[in-house]
Amino acid sequence: MNERYDIAIVGTGPAGLSAAINGKIRNKNVILFGNKQLSNKLVKAPKINNYLGYPNVTGEELKEAFVNHIEDMEIDIVQERINAIYAMGDFFSLMVNDKAYEAKTVIIATGMEFTKPLKGEEEFLGRGVGYCATCDAPLYKGKKVTIVGYNKEAEEEANFVSELASKLYYIPMYKGNYNLNTNVEIIKDRPLEIIGGSMVNKIRLNKVELDTDGVFILKDSISPGQLVPGLELENEHIKVDRNMITNIEGCFAAGDCTGKPYQYLKAAGEGQVAALNAVAYIDSKK
Amino acid sequence: MAREIKDNVFKQEVLNSDKTVVVDFWAAWCGPCRMLAPVIDELSEELKGKAEFVKVNVDENPVTSNQFRVASIPTLLVFKNGKVVETLVGFRPKQALKMAIEKHV
């Protein structure tokens, strides 16, 4: 864990994979985060006709070709979820719960699979809205808290917070059996808006309004701006120049997360440009 | 290095200071706060003589934390002449923090 990688790549779609092979070809020490399925979007594609060299390929076939390629180059996929990436100055800390990986450069290739923020969510961030219930829970001792949970993991956080809060509402955004403490009130309704003055005081749902001092939104995929604090965005996409450099030195981005068109070949091309520029950046620091 | 200060001296150290004071509200259980700590220490060296840097542990100093309505940590408050002139919630890269603070020195 104390090893400092040359390039950390977050995402296993075409952008991330193309970045990984190019980093590896240049003899850099690369770590690739994502999942063995590579990309939901890719696997679901029935037919692809615009990937040069692969006429009439299915998403599944293209995925197999990608897997063979990275296996051939001995690139492993680390199946860990990166919660946050901190720019520390001359390196980056990539957080996985309590663990941290360190890298000299980072390439963000996370695609565009995050849900839109609720109305009022961004406005009240830090004034009652948060994305890490376990981090901020002690600030809500004896207060009313609402958790909007998008996955099973959110239930654990809800149980922890319920021990401190005077009241905890849990709004599940998924179907299933909820494993929650008895004092947690489950509200099966759709959240619409977070309301308040200088601080949050209500959350409006489709059927009801709840009085609440805090709202925690616990999602599967977070927007790049939350993933990398301080990253500059432009209409939901990461702002990059022709070299795929973001506003943070040493942090690059590639693929759908940088903007339209959302295409496989464009993503792979951007991943390549990002990797080569990450290599150049590392070499310039020697 | 940013100094630790407590509720009882906050007024004298921060509000009555004739310098720009940056207050880092933190707690031991907060991951991003731990990441921010070395960045704050570096900035306190780089901005020596221009701005003072102090830390307030929200667990031990509820009075100050409530007074300034700290609802998410880390929160950095920049004080000038006893007033908050800048609020920075969450982790930020060093350069971004430096730019935000330098506006007030």
Coordinates of C-alpha atoms in Angstrom, one line a residue:
Chain A
M1 CA 0.0 0.0 0.0
N2 CA 2.9 2.3 0.5
E3 CA 4.0 2.0 -3.1
R4 CA 3.6 5.2 -5.1
Y5 CA 2.3 4.3 -8.6
D6 CA 3.2 6.4 -11.6
I7 CA -0.4 6.5 -13.0
A8 CA -3.6 5.6 -11.3
I9 CA -6.5 5.1 -13.7
V10 CA -10.1 5.2 -12.5
G11 CA -12.5 3.4 -14.8
T12 CA -12.5 0.3 -17.0
G13 CA -14.3 1.5 -20.1
P14 CA -12.5 2.0 -23.4
A15 CA -10.9 5.3 -22.2
G16 CA -9.4 3.7 -19.0
L17 CA -8.2 0.5 -20.8
S18 CA -6.6 2.4 -23.6
A19 CA -4.9 4.7 -21.0
A20 CA -3.7 1.6 -19.1
I21 CA -2.1 -0.2 -22.1
N22 CA -0.4 3.0 -23.3
G23 CA 1.0 3.7 -19.8
K24 CA 2.2 0.1 -19.6
I25 CA 3.9 0.3 -23.1
R26 CA 5.9 3.3 -21.8
N27 CA 7.1 1.2 -18.9
K28 CA 5.2 3.1 -16.3
N29 CA 3.9 1.5 -13.1
V30 CA 0.1 1.6 -13.7
I31 CA -2.8 0.8 -11.4
L32 CA -6.3 0.4 -12.9
F33 CA -9.5 0.6 -10.8
G34 CA -12.8 -0.6 -12.1
N35 CA -14.6 -3.9 -12.5
K36 CA -14.1 -7.2 -14.3
Q37 CA -17.3 -6.5 -16.4
L38 CA -15.4 -3.5 -17.8
S39 CA -18.4 -1.3 -18.6
N40 CA -22.2 -1.8 -18.4
K41 CA -22.7 0.4 -21.5
L42 CA -20.3 -1.7 -23.6
V43 CA -21.7 -5.1 -22.6
K44 CA -25.3 -3.9 -23.4
A45 CA -24.5 -2.7 -26.9
P46 CA -26.3 -5.0 -29.4
K47 CA -24.3 -4.0 -32.5
I48 CA -21.4 -1.6 -33.0
N49 CA -20.5 -0.5 -36.6
N50 CA -18.3 2.4 -35.9
Y51 CA -15.3 0.8 -34.1
L52 CA -12.6 0.8 -36.8
G53 CA -11.5 -2.7 -37.6
Y54 CA -14.5 -4.5 -36.0
P55 CA -17.5 -4.3 -38.4
N56 CA -20.8 -5.6 -37.0
V57 CA -19.3 -6.5 -33.6
T58 CA -21.5 -6.9 -30.5
G59 CA -20.7 -5.1 -27.2
E60 CA -20.0 -8.5 -25.6
E61 CA -17.5 -9.5 -28.4
L62 CA -15.7 -6.1 -28.2
K63 CA -15.5 -6.5 -24.4
E64 CA -13.9 -10.0 -24.9
A65 CA -11.4 -8.4 -27.3
F66 CA -10.6 -5.7 -24.7
V67 CA -10.2 -8.3 -21.9
N68 CA -7.8 -10.4 -24.0
H69 CA -5.8 -7.3 -24.8
I70 CA -5.2 -6.3 -21.2
E71 CA -4.6 -9.9 -20.0
D72 CA -2.0 -10.2 -22.8
M73 CA -0.3 -7.2 -21.4
E74 CA -0.6 -8.4 -17.8
I75 CA -2.7 -5.5 -16.6
D76 CA -4.9 -6.4 -13.6
I77 CA -8.1 -4.7 -12.7
V78 CA -8.3 -3.7 -9.0
Q79 CA -12.0 -4.1 -8.1
E80 CA -12.2 -1.3 -5.5
R81 CA -14.4 1.6 -5.3
I82 CA -12.6 4.9 -5.1
N83 CA -14.6 7.3 -2.9
A84 CA -12.4 10.4 -3.2
I85 CA -9.2 11.6 -4.9
Y86 CA -7.2 14.2 -3.0
A87 CA -4.6 16.4 -4.8
M88 CA -1.9 16.6 -2.2
G89 CA 0.5 18.8 -4.2
D90 CA 3.1 16.5 -5.8
F91 CA 1.0 13.3 -5.6
F92 CA -2.6 12.1 -5.3
S93 CA -4.3 10.1 -2.6
L94 CA -7.0 7.7 -3.8
M95 CA -9.2 6.8 -0.9
V96 CA -11.0 3.4 -0.6
N97 CA -12.9 3.7 2.7
D98 CA -10.0 3.8 5.2
K99 CA -7.3 2.7 2.8
A100 CA -5.4 5.0 0.5
Y101 CA -3.4 4.4 -2.7
E102 CA -0.8 6.9 -3.8
A103 CA 0.0 7.9 -7.4
K104 CA 2.0 10.6 -9.1
T105 CA -0.7 11.2 -11.8
V106 CA -4.4 10.3 -12.1
I107 CA -6.5 9.7 -15.2
I108 CA -10.3 10.0 -14.6
A109 CA -12.2 7.7 -17.0
T110 CA -15.4 7.2 -15.1
G111 CA -17.9 7.7 -17.9
M112 CA -21.2 9.5 -17.4
E113 CA -23.3 7.1 -15.3
F114 CA -24.2 9.2 -12.3
T115 CA -27.6 10.4 -11.3
K116 CA -28.6 14.0 -11.5
P117 CA -28.5 16.0 -8.2
L118 CA -31.7 16.8 -6.4
K119 CA -33.0 20.3 -6.5
G120 CA -31.3 22.2 -3.7
E121 CA -28.6 19.5 -3.2
E122 CA -25.7 21.6 -4.5
E123 CA -27.0 24.8 -3.0
F124 CA -27.1 23.4 0.5
L125 CA -23.9 21.3 0.3
G126 CA -22.0 21.9 3.6
R127 CA -25.1 23.6 5.1
G128 CA -27.0 20.4 5.9
V129 CA -26.3 18.3 2.8
G130 CA -23.5 15.8 2.8
Y131 CA -22.3 12.7 1.0
C132 CA -20.6 10.9 3.8
A133 CA -22.9 10.2 6.8
T134 CA -20.3 8.5 8.9
C135 CA -18.0 11.5 8.4
D136 CA -20.4 14.2 9.5
A137 CA -22.8 12.2 11.8
P138 CA -21.4 13.6 15.1
L139 CA -22.3 17.1 14.0
Y140 CA -26.0 15.9 13.9
K141 CA -26.1 14.5 17.5
G142 CA -29.7 14.8 18.7
K143 CA -30.9 16.3 15.4
K144 CA -33.2 15.0 12.6
V145 CA -31.5 13.4 9.7
T146 CA -32.7 12.0 6.4
I147 CA -30.7 9.6 4.4
V148 CA -31.4 9.0 0.7
G149 CA -29.8 5.6 0.0
Y150 CA -29.0 4.3 -3.5
N151 CA -27.5 1.0 -2.4
K152 CA -27.3 -1.6 0.3
E153 CA -24.1 0.0 1.8
A154 CA -26.2 3.1 2.7
E155 CA -28.1 0.9 5.3
E156 CA -25.0 0.5 7.4
E157 CA -24.4 4.2 7.5
A158 CA -28.0 4.8 8.3
N159 CA -27.8 2.4 11.3
F160 CA -24.7 4.1 12.6
V161 CA -26.3 7.6 12.3
S162 CA -29.5 6.4 13.9
E163 CA -27.6 5.8 17.1
L164 CA -26.7 9.6 17.3
A165 CA -29.6 11.3 15.6
S166 CA -32.9 12.1 17.4
K167 CA -34.8 10.9 14.3
L168 CA -33.6 9.1 11.2
Y169 CA -35.7 8.9 8.0
Y170 CA -34.4 6.4 5.4
I171 CA -35.5 6.9 1.8
P172 CA -34.5 3.8 -0.3
M173 CA -33.9 4.4 -4.0
Y174 CA -33.8 0.7 -4.7
K175 CA -36.0 -2.4 -4.1
G176 CA -35.1 -5.1 -1.6
N177 CA -35.1 -6.1 2.0
Y178 CA -33.8 -3.3 4.2
N179 CA -31.6 -4.3 7.1
L180 CA -32.2 -1.3 9.4
N181 CA -32.4 -0.7 13.1
T182 CA -36.0 -0.5 14.5
N183 CA -35.8 3.2 15.2
V184 CA -35.2 4.1 11.6
E185 CA -38.3 5.2 9.8
I186 CA -38.4 4.0 6.1
I187 CA -40.1 6.4 3.8
K188 CA -41.0 4.9 0.4
D189 CA -41.4 8.0 -1.7
R190 CA -39.5 10.0 -4.3
P191 CA -37.3 12.9 -3.1
L192 CA -37.9 16.1 -5.1
E193 CA -36.3 19.0 -3.3
I194 CA -34.1 20.1 -0.4
I195 CA -35.4 23.2 1.2
G196 CA -34.0 25.7 3.8
G197 CA -32.9 29.2 4.6
S198 CA -29.3 29.5 5.7
M199 CA -29.4 25.8 6.6
V200 CA -31.5 22.8 5.5
N201 CA -34.8 22.5 7.3
K202 CA -37.0 20.3 5.0
I203 CA -37.0 17.7 2.3
R204 CA -39.9 17.6 0.0
L205 CA -41.0 14.3 -1.4
N206 CA -43.7 13.4 -3.9
K207 CA -46.3 12.8 -1.2
V208 CA -45.0 14.3 2.0
E209 CA -42.6 16.9 3.4
L210 CA -40.2 16.0 6.2
D211 CA -38.7 18.3 8.7
T212 CA -35.0 17.6 8.8
D213 CA -31.7 19.2 9.9
G214 CA -29.5 17.2 7.6
V215 CA -29.8 15.2 4.3
F216 CA -27.2 12.7 3.3
I217 CA -27.2 11.4 -0.2
L218 CA -25.4 8.1 -0.6
K219 CA -25.0 7.1 -4.2
D220 CA -23.2 4.4 -6.2
S221 CA -21.4 6.6 -8.6
I222 CA -20.5 10.1 -7.7
S223 CA -20.0 13.0 -10.0
P224 CA -16.4 13.8 -10.9
G225 CA -16.6 17.1 -9.0
Q226 CA -17.3 15.3 -5.8
L227 CA -14.8 12.5 -6.6
V228 CA -11.9 15.0 -7.0
P229 CA -12.5 18.0 -4.8
G230 CA -11.4 21.2 -6.7
L231 CA -11.8 19.7 -10.2
E232 CA -13.2 22.2 -12.7
L233 CA -16.3 21.1 -14.5
E234 CA -18.2 22.6 -17.5
N235 CA -21.8 21.6 -18.0
E236 CA -21.5 18.3 -16.0
H237 CA -18.3 17.3 -17.9
I238 CA -14.7 17.6 -16.8
K239 CA -13.0 20.5 -18.4
V240 CA -9.9 19.4 -20.3
D241 CA -7.7 20.9 -23.0
R242 CA -6.3 19.1 -26.1
N243 CA -3.8 17.2 -23.9
M244 CA -6.6 15.9 -21.7
I245 CA -5.2 18.0 -18.8
T246 CA -7.7 19.2 -16.1
N247 CA -7.3 22.3 -14.0
I248 CA -5.3 20.2 -11.5
E249 CA -1.7 19.6 -12.4
G250 CA -1.1 15.9 -12.8
C251 CA -4.8 15.0 -13.1
F252 CA -6.1 14.0 -16.6
A253 CA -9.5 12.9 -17.8
A254 CA -10.7 10.9 -20.8
G255 CA -13.8 9.4 -22.4
D256 CA -17.5 10.3 -21.9
C257 CA -16.7 12.2 -18.6
T258 CA -15.0 14.9 -20.7
G259 CA -18.0 15.5 -23.0
K260 CA -19.7 14.5 -26.1
P261 CA -19.7 12.7 -28.5
Y262 CA -20.1 9.6 -26.3
Q263 CA -18.3 7.1 -28.6
Y264 CA -16.0 4.1 -28.0
L265 CA -13.3 5.1 -30.3
K266 CA -13.2 8.7 -29.1
A267 CA -12.9 7.4 -25.6
A268 CA -10.0 5.1 -26.5
G269 CA -8.3 7.9 -28.3
E270 CA -8.6 10.3 -25.4
G271 CA -7.4 7.6 -23.0
Q272 CA -4.3 7.3 -25.2
V273 CA -3.7 11.1 -25.3
A274 CA -4.2 11.3 -21.5
A275 CA -1.7 8.4 -20.8
L276 CA 1.0 9.8 -23.1
N277 CA 0.7 13.2 -21.5
A278 CA 0.8 11.7 -18.0
V279 CA 4.0 9.9 -19.0
A280 CA 5.5 13.2 -20.3
Y281 CA 4.5 14.9 -17.1
I282 CA 6.2 12.2 -14.9
D283 CA 9.3 12.4 -17.0
S284 CA 9.4 16.2 -16.8
K285 CA 9.5 15.9 -13.0
K286 CA 12.6 13.8 -12.9
Chain B
M1 CA 2.2 24.4 11.7
A2 CA -1.4 25.3 12.4
R3 CA -1.9 25.8 16.2
E4 CA -4.7 24.0 18.1
I5 CA -7.0 26.5 19.9
K6 CA -10.0 26.1 22.1
D7 CA -13.4 27.7 22.7
N8 CA -12.1 29.9 25.5
V9 CA -9.5 31.7 23.5
F10 CA -11.3 31.9 20.1
K11 CA -12.4 35.5 20.5
Q12 CA -8.9 36.7 21.5
E13 CA -7.0 34.6 19.0
V14 CA -9.3 34.9 16.0
L15 CA -11.9 37.6 16.3
N16 CA -9.6 40.2 17.9
S17 CA -6.6 39.5 15.7
D18 CA -5.3 42.2 13.5
K19 CA -4.2 39.6 10.9
T20 CA -6.1 37.4 8.5
V21 CA -6.8 34.2 10.4
V22 CA -7.6 30.8 8.7
V23 CA -9.5 28.4 11.0
D24 CA -9.6 24.7 10.2
F25 CA -12.6 23.0 11.8
W26 CA -11.7 19.3 12.0
A27 CA -12.2 16.1 14.0
A28 CA -10.3 12.9 14.5
W29 CA -12.9 10.7 12.8
C30 CA -13.0 12.6 9.6
G31 CA -11.0 11.2 6.7
P32 CA -10.9 14.3 4.5
C33 CA -9.7 16.3 7.6
R34 CA -6.7 14.1 8.0
M35 CA -5.9 14.6 4.3
L36 CA -6.2 18.3 4.6
A37 CA -4.0 18.6 7.7
P38 CA -0.6 18.4 6.0
V39 CA -1.8 20.7 3.2
I40 CA -2.8 23.3 5.9
D41 CA 0.6 22.9 7.6
E42 CA 2.4 23.5 4.3
L43 CA 0.2 26.6 3.6
S44 CA 0.9 28.0 7.1
E45 CA 4.6 27.9 6.2
E46 CA 4.1 29.4 2.7
L47 CA 1.9 32.2 4.0
K48 CA 4.0 32.9 7.1
G49 CA 3.6 36.6 8.1
K50 CA 0.6 37.0 5.8
A51 CA -2.0 34.8 7.6
E52 CA -2.3 32.9 10.8
F53 CA -3.5 29.3 10.7
V54 CA -5.3 27.7 13.7
K55 CA -7.3 24.5 14.1
V56 CA -10.5 23.9 16.1
N57 CA -11.5 20.4 17.0
V58 CA -15.3 20.3 16.7
D59 CA -15.7 17.5 19.2
E60 CA -13.9 19.4 21.9
N61 CA -15.2 22.9 21.0
P62 CA -19.0 22.8 20.4
V63 CA -19.5 26.4 21.3
T64 CA -17.4 27.8 18.4
S65 CA -18.6 25.1 16.0
N66 CA -22.2 26.0 16.7
Q67 CA -21.6 29.7 16.7
F68 CA -20.3 29.5 13.1
R69 CA -22.8 26.8 12.1
V70 CA -20.2 24.3 11.0
A71 CA -22.4 21.5 9.4
S72 CA -19.8 19.6 7.4
I73 CA -16.2 19.1 8.0
P74 CA -13.5 19.9 7.0
T75 CA -14.6 23.6 6.9
L76 CA -12.1 26.4 6.6
L77 CA -13.3 29.8 7.7
V78 CA -11.1 32.9 6.8
F79 CA -11.5 35.7 9.3
K80 CA -10.5 39.3 8.8
N81 CA -11.3 42.0 11.4
G82 CA -13.5 39.6 13.4
K83 CA -15.7 38.7 10.4
V84 CA -15.9 35.7 8.1
V85 CA -14.7 36.7 4.7
E86 CA -14.5 33.2 3.1
T87 CA -16.0 29.8 3.8
L88 CA -14.4 26.8 2.2
V89 CA -16.2 23.5 2.8
G90 CA -14.5 20.1 2.0
F91 CA -11.1 19.2 0.8
R92 CA -9.5 21.4 -1.8
P93 CA -6.2 21.1 -3.6
K94 CA -3.4 23.3 -2.1
Q95 CA -3.2 25.8 -5.0
A96 CA -7.0 26.4 -4.9
L97 CA -6.9 27.1 -1.1
K98 CA -3.8 29.3 -1.5
M99 CA -5.6 31.4 -4.1
A100 CA -8.8 31.7 -2.0
I101 CA -6.8 32.7 1.1
E102 CA -4.4 35.1 -0.7
K103 CA -7.4 37.3 -1.8
H104 CA -7.7 38.3 1.9
V105 CA -4.1 39.0 2.9

